[in-house]
XYZ file of C-alpha atoms in Angstrom:
352
model
C 7.770 -2.729 -15.003
C 10.697 -1.625 -12.808
C 11.596 1.650 -11.065
C 15.232 2.813 -10.764
C 16.888 4.697 -7.904
C 16.051 8.063 -9.522
C 12.337 7.319 -9.769
C 12.371 6.559 -13.509
C 10.047 3.763 -14.620
C 11.044 1.200 -17.272
C 8.250 -0.751 -18.957
C 8.504 -3.746 -21.283
C 5.428 -3.880 -23.509
C 4.215 -5.802 -26.540
C 2.215 -3.911 -29.144
C -0.668 -5.340 -31.163
C 1.652 -5.971 -34.130
C 3.686 -8.410 -32.011
C 6.732 -6.164 -31.545
C 8.392 -5.682 -28.167
C 9.183 -2.201 -26.852
C 11.052 -0.725 -23.903
C 9.697 2.602 -22.625
C 11.351 4.834 -20.034
C 9.285 7.384 -18.084
C 10.649 10.033 -15.745
C 9.288 10.473 -12.216
C 6.475 12.722 -13.474
C 5.270 10.186 -16.059
C 6.728 11.882 -19.157
C 8.345 9.596 -21.774
C 12.163 9.899 -21.770
C 12.642 7.443 -24.635
C 11.021 4.418 -26.196
C 12.736 1.694 -28.179
C 11.611 -1.207 -30.373
C 13.549 -4.471 -30.299
C 14.697 -5.992 -33.596
C 15.482 -9.722 -33.782
C 17.367 -11.487 -36.585
C 14.392 -13.749 -37.306
C 12.064 -13.776 -34.296
C 12.066 -13.396 -30.546
C 10.113 -12.598 -27.402
C 10.997 -10.888 -24.121
C 9.156 -11.598 -20.871
C 10.847 -10.080 -17.792
C 13.170 -7.192 -16.979
C 15.424 -6.201 -14.067
C 17.555 -3.112 -13.330
C 21.079 -2.947 -11.919
C 22.376 -0.265 -9.546
C 23.316 2.008 -12.481
C 19.877 1.829 -14.107
C 20.860 -0.542 -16.937
C 18.012 -2.827 -17.954
C 18.309 -6.579 -18.521
C 15.635 -8.426 -20.515
C 15.145 -12.193 -20.576
C 13.241 -14.236 -23.163
C 14.190 -16.087 -26.338
C 15.545 -15.462 -29.809
C 15.042 -17.627 -32.883
C 17.642 -17.675 -35.648
C 15.583 -19.535 -38.228
C 16.999 -22.917 -37.187
C 17.423 -22.809 -33.400
C 15.689 -21.297 -30.374
C 17.909 -19.801 -27.673
C 17.269 -18.724 -24.105
C 18.328 -15.058 -24.347
C 19.579 -12.274 -22.077
C 19.781 -8.717 -23.439
C 21.428 -5.745 -21.685
C 20.083 -2.281 -22.541
C 21.905 0.823 -21.271
C 20.281 3.906 -19.722
C 19.831 5.529 -23.161
C 17.994 2.512 -24.576
C 20.821 1.039 -26.681
C 21.691 -2.659 -26.571
C 25.052 -3.249 -24.833
C 25.226 -6.997 -25.448
C 23.140 -10.128 -26.003
C 23.924 -13.616 -24.697
C 22.151 -16.848 -25.566
C 22.014 -20.450 -24.281
C 21.022 -23.597 -26.172
C 21.688 -27.331 -26.115
C 24.376 -28.935 -28.242
C 21.688 -31.050 -29.935
C 18.687 -29.745 -31.847
C 16.757 -27.259 -29.741
C 13.026 -27.328 -30.483
C 12.257 -24.443 -28.176
C 13.972 -22.429 -25.457
C 13.092 -19.407 -23.369
C 14.105 -17.476 -20.290
C 11.257 -16.244 -18.095
C 12.666 -15.029 -14.773
C 15.556 -12.740 -13.831
C 17.094 -11.358 -10.626
C 20.089 -9.101 -9.852
C 22.141 -9.149 -6.644
C 23.814 -6.283 -4.759
C 27.003 -6.713 -6.837
C 24.988 -6.449 -10.077
C 25.407 -10.122 -10.969
C 22.495 -11.349 -13.081
C 20.670 -14.653 -12.505
C 18.290 -15.994 -15.133
C 16.119 -19.085 -15.322
C 14.223 -20.747 -18.134
C 14.037 -24.009 -20.005
C 15.279 -25.694 -23.162
C 13.328 -28.355 -25.075
C 15.674 -30.698 -26.928
C 15.901 -33.973 -28.809
C 13.480 -35.820 -31.035
C 11.238 -36.659 -28.070
C 10.982 -32.990 -27.073
C 12.322 -33.428 -23.518
C 12.479 -30.300 -21.355
C 15.285 -29.275 -19.019
C 15.231 -26.274 -16.678
C 18.268 -23.991 -16.791
C 19.769 -21.471 -14.328
C 22.712 -19.233 -15.250
C 24.731 -16.439 -13.649
C 26.286 -13.533 -15.614
C 28.283 -10.466 -14.660
C 27.501 -6.980 -15.987
C 29.926 -7.450 -18.898
C 27.923 -10.402 -20.175
C 30.467 -13.031 -19.121
C 28.825 -16.210 -17.881
C 29.927 -17.231 -14.380
C 28.217 -20.605 -14.260
C 25.226 -22.480 -15.654
C 23.270 -25.383 -14.256
C 20.505 -27.560 -15.627
C 17.897 -29.915 -14.268
C 19.106 -33.514 -14.511
C 15.616 -35.019 -14.870
C 14.177 -34.467 -18.352
C 10.565 -34.256 -17.221
C 8.056 -31.572 -18.231
C 6.289 -31.911 -14.850
C 9.350 -30.252 -13.245
C 8.738 -26.530 -13.701
C 11.312 -24.073 -12.385
C 9.309 -21.020 -11.286
C 12.273 -18.686 -11.071
C 15.308 -17.612 -9.046
C 15.983 -14.646 -6.784
C 19.211 -13.288 -5.315
C 19.142 -13.099 -1.512
C 20.868 -10.499 0.659
C 22.781 -13.368 2.320
C 24.648 -14.008 -0.922
C 22.763 -17.213 -1.782
C 19.996 -17.512 -4.355
C 16.595 -19.117 -3.884
C 14.592 -21.080 -6.442
C 11.124 -22.580 -6.435
C 10.368 -25.686 -8.474
C 6.904 -27.113 -9.083
C 6.884 -30.909 -9.366
C 3.350 -31.954 -10.154
C 1.335 -30.397 -7.334
C 4.288 -30.130 -4.936
C 6.612 -27.160 -4.456
C 10.326 -27.414 -3.665
C 11.938 -24.261 -2.237
C 15.717 -24.468 -2.552
C 18.656 -22.220 -1.743
C 21.838 -22.418 -3.816
C 25.319 -20.945 -3.398
C 25.681 -17.864 -5.608
C 29.323 -18.785 -6.247
C 28.508 -21.930 -8.235
C 24.788 -22.755 -7.911
C 25.348 -25.743 -5.607
C 22.469 -26.904 -3.388
C 22.402 -25.484 0.176
C 18.998 -26.231 1.752
C 15.465 -27.176 0.755
C 11.837 -27.485 1.838
C 8.902 -29.310 0.268
C 5.294 -28.105 0.275
C 2.607 -30.725 -0.343
C -0.366 -29.288 -2.245
C -3.421 -30.605 -4.033
C -2.988 -28.999 -7.437
C -0.776 -25.913 -7.405
C -1.428 -23.370 -10.139
C 0.236 -20.015 -9.635
C 3.385 -19.444 -7.571
C 5.353 -16.236 -6.944
C 7.984 -15.282 -4.389
C 10.183 -12.443 -3.168
C 12.682 -11.789 -0.374
C 13.629 -9.050 2.104
C 16.921 -7.562 3.317
C 17.245 -10.321 5.950
C 16.873 -13.048 3.283
C 13.428 -14.066 4.486
C 11.448 -15.551 1.604
C 7.743 -14.860 1.003
C 5.622 -17.162 -1.178
C 2.253 -16.328 -2.708
C 0.357 -19.194 -4.344
C -2.963 -20.872 -4.863
C -3.815 -24.549 -4.598
C -5.988 -25.364 -7.590
C -7.056 -23.811 -10.887
C -9.070 -20.684 -11.572
C -12.677 -21.589 -11.016
C -11.614 -24.197 -8.421
C -9.191 -22.577 -5.941
C -11.156 -20.763 -3.265
C -8.107 -19.396 -1.426
C -4.695 -17.932 -2.052
C -1.864 -18.462 0.430
C 0.989 -16.341 1.808
C 3.938 -18.060 3.509
C 7.089 -16.733 5.164
C 10.365 -18.677 5.473
C 13.515 -17.418 7.162
C 16.974 -17.471 5.569
C 17.413 -21.121 6.630
C 14.070 -21.956 4.950
C 12.335 -22.618 8.254
C 8.626 -21.829 7.975
C 7.697 -18.799 10.136
C 4.002 -18.573 9.374
C 1.411 -19.277 6.692
C -1.913 -17.594 6.003
C -4.826 -18.052 3.626
C -6.903 -15.354 1.946
C -10.260 -17.061 1.656
C -12.849 -16.004 -0.897
C -16.521 -15.588 -0.039
C -18.721 -18.503 -1.065
C -20.326 -16.401 -3.817
C -17.012 -16.188 -5.686
C -15.863 -19.032 -7.891
C -12.070 -18.994 -7.620
C -8.783 -17.094 -7.563
C -5.291 -17.154 -8.990
C -2.088 -15.737 -7.466
C -0.267 -13.380 -9.839
C 2.494 -11.538 -7.965
C 3.937 -10.604 -4.580
C 6.248 -7.757 -3.527
C 7.468 -6.037 -0.371
C 6.809 -2.351 0.243
C 8.997 0.208 1.995
C 6.212 0.458 4.597
C 7.003 -3.020 6.018
C 4.053 -4.592 4.249
C 3.516 -7.465 1.834
C 1.563 -6.649 -1.330
C -0.154 -9.452 -3.227
C -1.882 -9.312 -6.592
C -4.483 -11.912 -7.498
C -7.284 -12.403 -9.951
C -10.676 -13.434 -8.580
C -13.496 -15.042 -10.537
C -16.912 -13.721 -9.566
C -18.844 -15.718 -12.182
C -17.363 -18.707 -14.008
C -18.511 -19.726 -17.479
C -16.462 -21.041 -20.418
C -15.873 -18.440 -23.104
C -16.335 -14.689 -22.701
C -18.967 -14.849 -19.967
C -16.789 -15.106 -16.850
C -16.413 -12.038 -14.638
C -12.861 -11.399 -13.383
C -11.582 -8.815 -10.915
C -8.048 -7.982 -9.805
C -7.428 -7.883 -6.070
C -4.492 -6.167 -4.310
C -3.869 -6.974 -0.652
C -1.599 -5.129 1.768
C -0.589 -7.531 4.546
C 1.684 -7.237 7.612
C 5.127 -8.879 7.492
C 4.507 -10.737 10.751
C 1.324 -12.506 9.585
C -0.904 -10.795 12.162
C -4.290 -9.054 11.744
C -6.145 -12.261 10.906
C -9.906 -12.142 10.707
C -12.735 -11.371 8.291
C -12.613 -8.091 6.363
C -15.540 -7.359 4.109
C -16.127 -10.535 2.098
C -12.612 -11.955 2.608
C -11.114 -13.940 5.492
C -7.400 -13.777 6.376
C -6.604 -16.795 8.534
C -3.960 -19.329 9.581
C -3.552 -22.177 7.065
C -2.073 -25.668 7.185
C -0.169 -26.491 3.998
C 2.177 -29.392 4.778
C 5.809 -28.275 5.016
C 8.757 -30.640 5.403
C 12.527 -30.648 5.030
C 13.885 -32.002 1.759
C 17.211 -32.821 0.228
C 17.760 -31.920 -3.405
C 14.230 -31.943 -4.776
C 15.416 -31.052 -8.253
C 19.157 -31.421 -8.774
C 20.916 -28.788 -10.875
C 24.088 -30.077 -12.563
C 26.885 -27.883 -13.926
C 27.268 -27.278 -17.652
C 25.335 -29.176 -20.288
C 24.566 -26.260 -22.615
C 26.412 -24.037 -25.053
C 26.575 -20.286 -24.424
C 27.373 -17.680 -27.074
C 26.852 -14.111 -28.265
C 23.599 -13.172 -30.006
C 22.306 -10.238 -32.047
C 19.458 -8.026 -30.851
C 19.185 -4.289 -31.527
C 16.849 -1.421 -30.651
C 15.521 1.487 -32.677
C 13.446 4.508 -31.709
C 9.716 3.788 -31.667
C 6.662 6.024 -31.514
C 4.087 4.417 -29.266
C 1.336 6.752 -28.113
C 0.855 7.235 -24.369
C -2.061 8.693 -22.460
C -3.358 9.078 -18.927
C -5.727 6.381 -17.652
C -8.029 6.229 -14.646
C -8.331 3.057 -12.562
C -10.998 2.689 -9.901
C -10.664 0.514 -6.814
C -12.399 -0.173 -3.533
C -10.589 -0.670 -0.219
C -11.230 -2.953 2.726
C -9.232 -1.878 5.793
C -7.350 -4.552 7.742
C -6.722 -2.879 11.061
């Protein structure tokens, strides 16, 4: 879900029949239009982003019956497809998908994903930059064909660089790259026990905020928030510790508010049992940008943490080229999803 400069909300949803839809609401919540995506054979869409004119860009994959492609689709403000671009390897592609997208102040589009190729099914992470006309500016791929290297996404920074986070086993590499060609600029390495769940965002000064947990649901007892400056120097790190009665947590998203706060979304496990017997709750935290107001609030403790942080050179090298890029075919048609008002209850613990 994204909100444009006029207060319109764009939602990417998947219906129970497996189809993907784009729905636009005005600022009062009324549906402006809704569209259903049509793929030649098959496809999925996972993330969206909006440019300064309100055009929507969707990233995912398309399947032509013989090959999977990492796909980028541009949809204009009326819900019509402007263009579709796709990336695949020159050899047989067993699977490919894009799963993260970011747009800079000049409306350049950055996408990340992976392509699985060859008879052994090796996986390579891919990052690409496009302009608003759908012309590729550059593409880079991970040189090490290793499925333990998981690119968690890219984000355009106000400084003009882009930042990426790569999970290598349990470790996290935070890297900045030049937006002009994707070349490596700087990097940091975080040493964790068993990372599972990583999200990040940035502010207008190119500070980078990470939200993660160290361990799996049912095992991780804390989530962590970390702030790095534009040079990737760690400014502070904090943990959000669960009460002993809870079984675990998973980090799901992080964003910055206009009120100079950090908002985190996590899923906590009150009772853990395999199958349908676990009890899950969603938790939203509003935290200060400077890492202050530590202490215990209700059942949760917000405290300083000590994840190991060190400088690194290129943790995961991204090499130019390596993949073919071409035009694809995706269209939209008017759909008729039903919408209704829902009521969500929440409880608040003040941190003040």
